[in-house]
CSV table of C-alpha atoms (C1' of nucleotides) in Angstrom, one decimal:
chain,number,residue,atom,x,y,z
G,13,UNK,CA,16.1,-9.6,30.7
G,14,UNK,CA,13.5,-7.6,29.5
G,15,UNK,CA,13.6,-4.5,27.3
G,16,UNK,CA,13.5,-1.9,30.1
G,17,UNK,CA,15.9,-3.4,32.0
G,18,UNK,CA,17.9,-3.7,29.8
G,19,UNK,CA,17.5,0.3,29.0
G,20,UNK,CA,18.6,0.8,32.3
G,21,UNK,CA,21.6,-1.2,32.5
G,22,UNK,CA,23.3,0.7,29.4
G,23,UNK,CA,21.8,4.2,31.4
G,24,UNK,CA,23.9,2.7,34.4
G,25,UNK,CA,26.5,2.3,32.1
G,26,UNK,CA,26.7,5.9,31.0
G,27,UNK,CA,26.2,7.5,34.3
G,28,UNK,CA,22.4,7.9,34.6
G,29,UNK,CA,20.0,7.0,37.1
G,30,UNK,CA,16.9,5.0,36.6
G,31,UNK,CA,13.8,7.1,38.4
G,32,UNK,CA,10.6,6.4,38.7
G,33,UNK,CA,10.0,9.1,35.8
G,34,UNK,CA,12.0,7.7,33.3
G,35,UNK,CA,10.7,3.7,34.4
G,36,UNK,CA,6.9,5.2,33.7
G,37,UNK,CA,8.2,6.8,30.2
G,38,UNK,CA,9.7,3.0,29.3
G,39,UNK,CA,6.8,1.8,30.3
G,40,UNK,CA,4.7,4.0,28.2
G,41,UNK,CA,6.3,3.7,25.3
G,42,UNK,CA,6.9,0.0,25.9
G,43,UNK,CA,2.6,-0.5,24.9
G,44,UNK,CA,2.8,2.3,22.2
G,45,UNK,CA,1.9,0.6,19.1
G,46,UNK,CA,1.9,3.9,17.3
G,47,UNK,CA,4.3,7.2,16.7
G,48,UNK,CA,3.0,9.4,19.1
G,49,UNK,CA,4.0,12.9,19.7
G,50,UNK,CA,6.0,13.8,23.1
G,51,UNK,CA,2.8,15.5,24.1
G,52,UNK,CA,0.8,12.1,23.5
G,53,UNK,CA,3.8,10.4,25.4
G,54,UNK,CA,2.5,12.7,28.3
G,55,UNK,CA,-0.7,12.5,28.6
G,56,UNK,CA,-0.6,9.0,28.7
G,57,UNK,CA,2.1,8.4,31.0
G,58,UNK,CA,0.4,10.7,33.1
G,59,UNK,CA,-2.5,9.0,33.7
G,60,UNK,CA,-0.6,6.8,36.3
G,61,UNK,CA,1.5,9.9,38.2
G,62,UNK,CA,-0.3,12.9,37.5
G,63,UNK,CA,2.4,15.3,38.4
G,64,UNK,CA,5.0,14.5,35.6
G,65,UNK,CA,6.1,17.0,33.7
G,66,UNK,CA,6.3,17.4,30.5
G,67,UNK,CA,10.1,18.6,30.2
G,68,UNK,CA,11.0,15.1,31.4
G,69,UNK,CA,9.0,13.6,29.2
G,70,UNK,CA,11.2,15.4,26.5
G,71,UNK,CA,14.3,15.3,28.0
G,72,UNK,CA,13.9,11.5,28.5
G,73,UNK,CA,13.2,11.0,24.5
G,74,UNK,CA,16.0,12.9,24.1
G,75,UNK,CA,17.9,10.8,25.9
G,76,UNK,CA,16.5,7.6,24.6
G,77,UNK,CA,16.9,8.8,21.2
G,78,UNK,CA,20.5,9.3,21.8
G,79,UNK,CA,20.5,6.0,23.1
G,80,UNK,CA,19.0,4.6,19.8
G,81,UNK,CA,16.0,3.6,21.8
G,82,UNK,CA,13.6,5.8,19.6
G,83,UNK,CA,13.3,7.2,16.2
G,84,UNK,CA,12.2,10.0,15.3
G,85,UNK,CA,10.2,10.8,12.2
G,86,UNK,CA,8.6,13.8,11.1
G,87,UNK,CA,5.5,13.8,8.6
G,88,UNK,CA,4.5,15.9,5.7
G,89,UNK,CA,1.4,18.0,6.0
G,90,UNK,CA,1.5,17.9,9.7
G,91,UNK,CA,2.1,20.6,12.3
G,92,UNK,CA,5.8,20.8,13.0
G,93,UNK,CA,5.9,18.3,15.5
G,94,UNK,CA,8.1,15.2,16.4
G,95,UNK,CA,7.1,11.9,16.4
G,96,UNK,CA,8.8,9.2,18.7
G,97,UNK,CA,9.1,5.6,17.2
G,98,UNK,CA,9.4,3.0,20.1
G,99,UNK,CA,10.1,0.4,17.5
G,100,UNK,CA,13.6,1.3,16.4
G,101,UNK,CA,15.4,-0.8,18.7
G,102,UNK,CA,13.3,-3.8,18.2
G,103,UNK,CA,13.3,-3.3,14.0
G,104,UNK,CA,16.9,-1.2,13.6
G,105,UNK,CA,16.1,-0.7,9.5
G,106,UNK,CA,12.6,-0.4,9.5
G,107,UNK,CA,10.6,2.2,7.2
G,108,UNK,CA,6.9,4.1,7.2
G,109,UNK,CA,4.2,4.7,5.1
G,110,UNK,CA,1.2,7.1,6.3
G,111,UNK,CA,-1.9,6.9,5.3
G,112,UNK,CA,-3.0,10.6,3.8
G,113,UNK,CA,-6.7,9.9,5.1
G,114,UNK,CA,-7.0,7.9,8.2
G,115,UNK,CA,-2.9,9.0,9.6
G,116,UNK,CA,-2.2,4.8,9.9
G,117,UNK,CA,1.2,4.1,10.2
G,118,UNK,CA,2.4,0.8,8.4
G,119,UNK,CA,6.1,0.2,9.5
G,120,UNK,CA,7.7,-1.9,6.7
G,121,UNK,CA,11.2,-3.4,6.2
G,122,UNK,CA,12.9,-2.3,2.9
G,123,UNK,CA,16.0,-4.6,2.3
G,124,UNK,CA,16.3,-3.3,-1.4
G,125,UNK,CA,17.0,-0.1,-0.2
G,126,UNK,CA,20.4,-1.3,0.3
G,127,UNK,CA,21.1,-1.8,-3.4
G,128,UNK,CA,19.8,2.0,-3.8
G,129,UNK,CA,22.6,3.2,-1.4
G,130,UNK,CA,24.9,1.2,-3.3
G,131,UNK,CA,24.0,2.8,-6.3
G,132,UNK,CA,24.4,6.4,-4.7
G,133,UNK,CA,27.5,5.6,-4.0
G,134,UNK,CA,28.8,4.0,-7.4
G,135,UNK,CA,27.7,7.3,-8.6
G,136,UNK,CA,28.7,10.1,-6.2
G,137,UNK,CA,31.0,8.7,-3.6
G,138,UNK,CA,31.1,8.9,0.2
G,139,UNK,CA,29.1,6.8,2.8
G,140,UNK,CA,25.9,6.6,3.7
G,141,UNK,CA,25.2,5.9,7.6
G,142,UNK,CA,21.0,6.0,8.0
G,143,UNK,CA,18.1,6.8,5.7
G,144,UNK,CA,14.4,7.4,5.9
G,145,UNK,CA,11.8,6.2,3.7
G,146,UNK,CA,8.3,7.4,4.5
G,147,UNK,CA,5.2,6.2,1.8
G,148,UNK,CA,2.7,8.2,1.8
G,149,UNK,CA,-0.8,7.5,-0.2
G,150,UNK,CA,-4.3,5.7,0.8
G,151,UNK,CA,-4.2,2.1,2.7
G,152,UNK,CA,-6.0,-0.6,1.8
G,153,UNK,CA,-8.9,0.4,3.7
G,154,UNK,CA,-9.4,3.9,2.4
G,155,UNK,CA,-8.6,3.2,-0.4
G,156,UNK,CA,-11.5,0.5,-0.5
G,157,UNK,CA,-14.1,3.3,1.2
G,158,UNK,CA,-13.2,6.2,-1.7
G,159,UNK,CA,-13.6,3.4,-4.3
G,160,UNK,CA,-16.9,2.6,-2.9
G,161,UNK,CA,-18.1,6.1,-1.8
G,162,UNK,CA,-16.3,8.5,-4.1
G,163,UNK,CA,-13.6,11.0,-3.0
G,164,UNK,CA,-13.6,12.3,0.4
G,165,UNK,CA,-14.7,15.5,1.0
G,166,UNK,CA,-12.1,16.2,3.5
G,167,UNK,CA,-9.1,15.2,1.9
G,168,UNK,CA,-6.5,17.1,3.9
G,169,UNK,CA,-4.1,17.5,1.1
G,170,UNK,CA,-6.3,18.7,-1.4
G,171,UNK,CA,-5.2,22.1,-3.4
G,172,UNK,CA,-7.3,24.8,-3.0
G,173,UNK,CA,-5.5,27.3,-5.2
G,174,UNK,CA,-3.1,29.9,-3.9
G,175,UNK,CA,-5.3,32.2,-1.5
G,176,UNK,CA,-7.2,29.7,0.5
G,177,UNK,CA,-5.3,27.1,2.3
G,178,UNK,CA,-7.3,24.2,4.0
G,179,UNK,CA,-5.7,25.8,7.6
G,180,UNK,CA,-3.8,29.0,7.5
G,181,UNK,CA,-6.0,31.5,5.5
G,182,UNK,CA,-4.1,34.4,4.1
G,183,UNK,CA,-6.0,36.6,6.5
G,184,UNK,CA,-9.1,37.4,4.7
G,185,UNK,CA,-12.7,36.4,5.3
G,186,UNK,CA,-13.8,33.9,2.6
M,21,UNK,CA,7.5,31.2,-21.6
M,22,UNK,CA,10.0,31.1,-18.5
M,23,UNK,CA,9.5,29.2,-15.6
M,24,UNK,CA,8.3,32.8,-13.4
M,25,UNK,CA,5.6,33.4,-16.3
M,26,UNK,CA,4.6,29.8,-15.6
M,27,UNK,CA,3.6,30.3,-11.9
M,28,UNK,CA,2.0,33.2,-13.0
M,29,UNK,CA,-0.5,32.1,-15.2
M,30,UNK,CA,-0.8,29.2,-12.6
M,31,UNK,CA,-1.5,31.4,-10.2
M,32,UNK,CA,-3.6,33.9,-12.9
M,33,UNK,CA,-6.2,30.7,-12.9
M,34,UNK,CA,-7.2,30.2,-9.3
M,35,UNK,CA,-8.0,34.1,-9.4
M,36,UNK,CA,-4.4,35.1,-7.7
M,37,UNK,CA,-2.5,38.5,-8.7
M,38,UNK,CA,1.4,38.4,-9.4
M,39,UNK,CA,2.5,41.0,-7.2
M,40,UNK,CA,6.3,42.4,-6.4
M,41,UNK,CA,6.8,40.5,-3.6
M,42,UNK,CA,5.6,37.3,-5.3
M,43,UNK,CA,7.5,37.9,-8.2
M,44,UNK,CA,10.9,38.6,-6.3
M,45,UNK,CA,10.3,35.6,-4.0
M,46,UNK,CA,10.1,33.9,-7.2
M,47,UNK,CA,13.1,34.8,-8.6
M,48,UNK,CA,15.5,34.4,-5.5
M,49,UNK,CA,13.7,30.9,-6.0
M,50,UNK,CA,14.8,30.2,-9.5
M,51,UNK,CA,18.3,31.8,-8.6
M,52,UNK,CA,18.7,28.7,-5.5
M,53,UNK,CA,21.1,25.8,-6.0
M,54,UNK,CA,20.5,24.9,-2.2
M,55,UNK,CA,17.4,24.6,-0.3
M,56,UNK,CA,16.9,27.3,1.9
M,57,UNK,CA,14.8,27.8,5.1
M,58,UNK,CA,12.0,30.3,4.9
M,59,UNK,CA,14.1,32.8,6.7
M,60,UNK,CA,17.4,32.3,4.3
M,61,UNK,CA,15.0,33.1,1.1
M,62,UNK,CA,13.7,35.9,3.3
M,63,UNK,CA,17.2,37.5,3.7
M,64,UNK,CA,18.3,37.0,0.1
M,65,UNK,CA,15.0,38.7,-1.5
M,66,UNK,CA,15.4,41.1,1.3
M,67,UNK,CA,18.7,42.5,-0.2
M,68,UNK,CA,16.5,43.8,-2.9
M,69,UNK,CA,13.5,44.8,-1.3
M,70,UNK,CA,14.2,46.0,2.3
M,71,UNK,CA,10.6,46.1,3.2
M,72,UNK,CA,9.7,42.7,2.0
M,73,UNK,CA,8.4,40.9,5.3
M,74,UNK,CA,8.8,37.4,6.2
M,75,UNK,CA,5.1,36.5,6.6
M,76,UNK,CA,4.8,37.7,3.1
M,77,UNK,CA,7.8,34.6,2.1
M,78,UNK,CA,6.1,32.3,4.6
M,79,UNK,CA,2.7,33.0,2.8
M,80,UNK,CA,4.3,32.7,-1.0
M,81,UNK,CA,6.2,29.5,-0.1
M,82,UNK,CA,3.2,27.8,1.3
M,83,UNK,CA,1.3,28.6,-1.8
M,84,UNK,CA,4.0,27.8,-4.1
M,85,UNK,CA,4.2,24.4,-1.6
M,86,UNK,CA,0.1,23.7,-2.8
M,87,UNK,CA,0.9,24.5,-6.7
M,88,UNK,CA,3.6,21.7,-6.3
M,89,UNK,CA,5.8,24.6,-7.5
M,90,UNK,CA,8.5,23.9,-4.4
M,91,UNK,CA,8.9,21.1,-2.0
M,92,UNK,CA,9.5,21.0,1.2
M,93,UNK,CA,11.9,18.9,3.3
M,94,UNK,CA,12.9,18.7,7.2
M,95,UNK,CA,16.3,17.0,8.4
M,96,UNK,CA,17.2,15.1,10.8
M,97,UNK,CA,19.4,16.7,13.5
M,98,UNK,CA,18.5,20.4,12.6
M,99,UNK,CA,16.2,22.7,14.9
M,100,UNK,CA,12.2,21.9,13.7
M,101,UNK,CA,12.4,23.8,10.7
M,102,UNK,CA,11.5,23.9,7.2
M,103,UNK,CA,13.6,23.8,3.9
M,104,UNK,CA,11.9,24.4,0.9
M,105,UNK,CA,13.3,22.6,-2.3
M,106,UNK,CA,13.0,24.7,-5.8
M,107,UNK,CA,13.6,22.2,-8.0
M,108,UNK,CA,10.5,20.1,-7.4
M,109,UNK,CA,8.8,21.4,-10.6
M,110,UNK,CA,11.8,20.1,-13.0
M,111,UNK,CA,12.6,17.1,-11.4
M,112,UNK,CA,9.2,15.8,-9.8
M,113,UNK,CA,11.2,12.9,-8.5
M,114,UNK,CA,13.8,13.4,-6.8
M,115,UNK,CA,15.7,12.5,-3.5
M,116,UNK,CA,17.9,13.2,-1.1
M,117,UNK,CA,21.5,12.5,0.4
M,118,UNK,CA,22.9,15.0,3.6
M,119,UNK,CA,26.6,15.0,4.5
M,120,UNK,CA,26.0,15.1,8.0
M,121,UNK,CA,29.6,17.1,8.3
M,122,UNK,CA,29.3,19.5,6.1
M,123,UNK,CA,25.4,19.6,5.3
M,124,UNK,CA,25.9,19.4,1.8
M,125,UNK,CA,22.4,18.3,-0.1
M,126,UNK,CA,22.8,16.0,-3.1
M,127,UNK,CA,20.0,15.6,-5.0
M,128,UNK,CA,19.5,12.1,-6.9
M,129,UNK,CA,17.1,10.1,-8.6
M,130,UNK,CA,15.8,7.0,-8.3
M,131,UNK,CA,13.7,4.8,-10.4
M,132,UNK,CA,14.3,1.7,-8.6
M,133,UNK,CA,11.9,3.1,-5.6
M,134,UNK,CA,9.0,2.2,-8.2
M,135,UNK,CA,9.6,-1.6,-7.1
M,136,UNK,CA,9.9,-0.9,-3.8
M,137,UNK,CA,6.5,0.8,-4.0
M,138,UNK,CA,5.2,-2.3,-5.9
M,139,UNK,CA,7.1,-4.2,-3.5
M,140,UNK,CA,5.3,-2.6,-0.3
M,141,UNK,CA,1.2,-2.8,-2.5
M,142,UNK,CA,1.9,-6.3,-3.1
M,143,UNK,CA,2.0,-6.8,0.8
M,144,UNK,CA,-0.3,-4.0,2.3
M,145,UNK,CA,-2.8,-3.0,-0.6
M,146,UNK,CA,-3.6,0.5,-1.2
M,147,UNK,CA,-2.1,2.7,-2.9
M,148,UNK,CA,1.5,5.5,-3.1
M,149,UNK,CA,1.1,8.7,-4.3
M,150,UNK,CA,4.7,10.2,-3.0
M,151,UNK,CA,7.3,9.1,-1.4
M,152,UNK,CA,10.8,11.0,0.2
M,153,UNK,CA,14.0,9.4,0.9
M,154,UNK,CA,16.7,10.8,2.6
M,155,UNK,CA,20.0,9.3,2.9
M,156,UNK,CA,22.2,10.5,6.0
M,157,UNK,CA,26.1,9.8,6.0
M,158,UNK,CA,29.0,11.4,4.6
M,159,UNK,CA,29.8,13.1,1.4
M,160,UNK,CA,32.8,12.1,-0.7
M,161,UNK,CA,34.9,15.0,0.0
M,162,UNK,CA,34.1,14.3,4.2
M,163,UNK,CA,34.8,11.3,3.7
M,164,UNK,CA,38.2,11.7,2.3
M,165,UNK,CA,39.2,14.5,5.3
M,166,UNK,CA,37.9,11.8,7.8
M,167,UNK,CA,40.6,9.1,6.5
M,168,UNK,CA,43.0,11.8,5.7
M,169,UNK,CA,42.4,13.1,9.2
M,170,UNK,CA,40.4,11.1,11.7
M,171,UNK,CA,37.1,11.8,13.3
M,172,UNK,CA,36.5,15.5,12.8
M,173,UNK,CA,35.8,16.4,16.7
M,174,UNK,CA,32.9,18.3,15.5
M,175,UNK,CA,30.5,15.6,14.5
M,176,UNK,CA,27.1,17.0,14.9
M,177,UNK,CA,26.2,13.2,15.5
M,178,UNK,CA,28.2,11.9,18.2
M,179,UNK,CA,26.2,10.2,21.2
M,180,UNK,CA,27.2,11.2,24.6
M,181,UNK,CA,25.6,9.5,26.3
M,182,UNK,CA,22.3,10.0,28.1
M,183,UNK,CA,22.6,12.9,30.1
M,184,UNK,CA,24.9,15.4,28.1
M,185,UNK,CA,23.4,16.6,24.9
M,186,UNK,CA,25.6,18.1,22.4
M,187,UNK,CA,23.3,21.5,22.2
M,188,UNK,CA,20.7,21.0,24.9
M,189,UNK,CA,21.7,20.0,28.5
M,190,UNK,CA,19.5,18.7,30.8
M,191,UNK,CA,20.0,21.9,32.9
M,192,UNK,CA,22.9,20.8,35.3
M,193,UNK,CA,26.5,23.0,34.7
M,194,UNK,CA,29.0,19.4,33.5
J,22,DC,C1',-7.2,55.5,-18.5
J,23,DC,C1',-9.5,55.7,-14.1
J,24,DC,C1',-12.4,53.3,-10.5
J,25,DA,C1',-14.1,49.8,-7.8
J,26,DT,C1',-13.4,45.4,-6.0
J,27,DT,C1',-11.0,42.3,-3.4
J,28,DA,C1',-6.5,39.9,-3.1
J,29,DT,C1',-2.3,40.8,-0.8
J,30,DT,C1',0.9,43.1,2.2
J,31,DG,C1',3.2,44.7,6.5
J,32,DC,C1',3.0,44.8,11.1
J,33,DA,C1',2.4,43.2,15.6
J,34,DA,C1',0.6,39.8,18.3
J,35,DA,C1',-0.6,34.9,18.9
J,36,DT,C1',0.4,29.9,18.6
J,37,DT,C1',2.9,25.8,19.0
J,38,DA,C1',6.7,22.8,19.8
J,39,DT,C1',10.6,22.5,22.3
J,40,DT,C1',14.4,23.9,25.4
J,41,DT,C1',16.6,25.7,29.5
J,42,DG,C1',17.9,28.0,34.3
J,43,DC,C1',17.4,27.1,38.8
J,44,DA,C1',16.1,25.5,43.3
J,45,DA,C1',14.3,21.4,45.4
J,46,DT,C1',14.3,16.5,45.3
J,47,DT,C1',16.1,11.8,45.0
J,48,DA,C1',19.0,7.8,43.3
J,49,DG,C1',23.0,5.4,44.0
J,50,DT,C1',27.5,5.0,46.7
J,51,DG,C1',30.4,4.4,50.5
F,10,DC,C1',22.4,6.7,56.9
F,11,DA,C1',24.7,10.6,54.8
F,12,DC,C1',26.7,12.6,50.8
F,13,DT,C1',27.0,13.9,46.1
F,14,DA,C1',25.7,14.6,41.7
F,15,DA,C1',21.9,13.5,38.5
F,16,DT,C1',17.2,14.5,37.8
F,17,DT,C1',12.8,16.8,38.4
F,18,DG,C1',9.1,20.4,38.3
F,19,DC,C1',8.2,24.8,37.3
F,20,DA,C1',8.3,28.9,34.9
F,21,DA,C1',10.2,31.5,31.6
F,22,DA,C1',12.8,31.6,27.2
F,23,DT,C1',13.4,30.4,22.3
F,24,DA,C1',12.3,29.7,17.7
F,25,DA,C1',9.5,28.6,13.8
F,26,DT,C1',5.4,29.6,11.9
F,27,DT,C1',0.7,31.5,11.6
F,28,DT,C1',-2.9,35.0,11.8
F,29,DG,C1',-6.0,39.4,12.5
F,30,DC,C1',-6.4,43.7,10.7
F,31,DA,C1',-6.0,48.0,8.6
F,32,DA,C1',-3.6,49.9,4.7
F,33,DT,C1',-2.1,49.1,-0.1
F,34,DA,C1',-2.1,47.6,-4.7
F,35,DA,C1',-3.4,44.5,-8.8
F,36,DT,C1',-6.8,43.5,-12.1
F,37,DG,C1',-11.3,43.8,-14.8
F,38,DG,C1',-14.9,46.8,-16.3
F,39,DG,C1',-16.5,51.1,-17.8
DNA sequence: CCCATTATTGCAAATTATTTGCAATTAGTG
DNA sequence: CACTAATTGCAAATAATTTGCAATAATGGG
């Protein structure tokens, strides 16, 4: 049984109906090899049934993500956006780094994070249920092209001082 | 020299000015043991300077956020906002647990991330410049209410299953 | 110590991501 | 095939955050 069916079974299970919508979103997702954005999620899906809408396309995430389906993750430095992770179901404990240049996402397992929970909770008690770990710093690649080229002049997390942020500008003309 | 007169001359450098607002919106800082949303830091400052407007925390925090002077953090299962974390400047390194009953933030070291960093360049090349962990579960004192108890019928967590959200519906009256 | 320069503020309006109410549609059931 | 309730599309509502602009205020120089 392949993965969407198998999506729809435990939908059947809950109640929920399986519509061509929500098939098109599994399907989407299903070739994501990325963390797109619900928007992304759209646009693509939409290129086979032009008149989706983009509510579904969030309410279905929703849905999948109570589901366990997705992940979610959200990034530093980015616009306050969600991003969906098809991969969660496949790889339950799996963890990111991003690349601060070129935005890659390498998914990596972490099974000595397990020994860091322990230790959190020798020290301060209670449980711990789910955790994030996101890397962030320059992949291989970029890090091979700043080595070769020099620093790049549009590092996005560069600090500018307090008055002039790379995006929002306090208002006055430079 | 105190931590505020630290900023400043920080700030002095980059050819900044240490006005009211910044100062106040400094000291509420240096006065947090939580880590507040924009708006919370907004309301406490506001207590002693009515007219103090939110863009004006917005504008402080995100140049306070490029000094390295705060952090910032978003959590799962909250609405898309930001919570800005004061002690980054004393404790560069530092992580996080959530209760996810009674939102509780513990704040915690840990050294033994440096071998999962070396862990993850040994496999992928490049390089880590920051990293964030977040643990989710439940704090000590939860966790003892829960055994003492049972399941709180409040858990902010609980799946429903795919069509009923715990805060947003999917537009039909249950 | 006052003035000029220019960073900063307050305000209101704009943006952006996401959610929601509702009438129309449609999947699954008998 | 008809019925019922889940789901959709649409448009409008929220909510967090940013921004343009005129008014204000901090600093450096006279």
């Amino acid at each position: 049984m392949d993965w969407i069916t198998q999506v729809a079974e435990r939908l059947r299970a809950t109640g929920g109906r399986m519509t061509t919508q929500r098939r098109l979103i599994l399907e989407t997702l299903a070739q994501c090899t990325d963390h797109p954005t619900a928007e992304e999620i759209y646009q693509r899906a939409r290129q086979r049934a032009p008149d989706l809408n983009l509510s579904t396309v969030y309410r279905t995430l929703r849905w999948l993500e109570d589901l366990g389906v997705v992940g979610t993750q959200r990034f530093e430095g980015e616009r306050p956006q969600e991003r969906f992770d098809p991969a969660v179901s496949a790889q339950p404990e799996h963890h990111h780094f991003r690349c601060r240049l070129c935005n890659t996402i390498i998914e990596f397992p972490a099974p000595l994070l397990e020994v860091l929970k322990q230790d959190f909770i020798t020290h301060y008690g209670g449980t711990i249920e789910s955790a994030s770990l996101i890397f962030y710093g320059l992949c291989e690649s970029c890090l091979q092209k700043v080595e070769t080229y020099g620093p790049l002049s549009f590092n996005p997390n560069a600090i500018t001082g307090p008055h002039e942020r790379p995006s929002h500008s306090t208002g006055r003309a430079s």
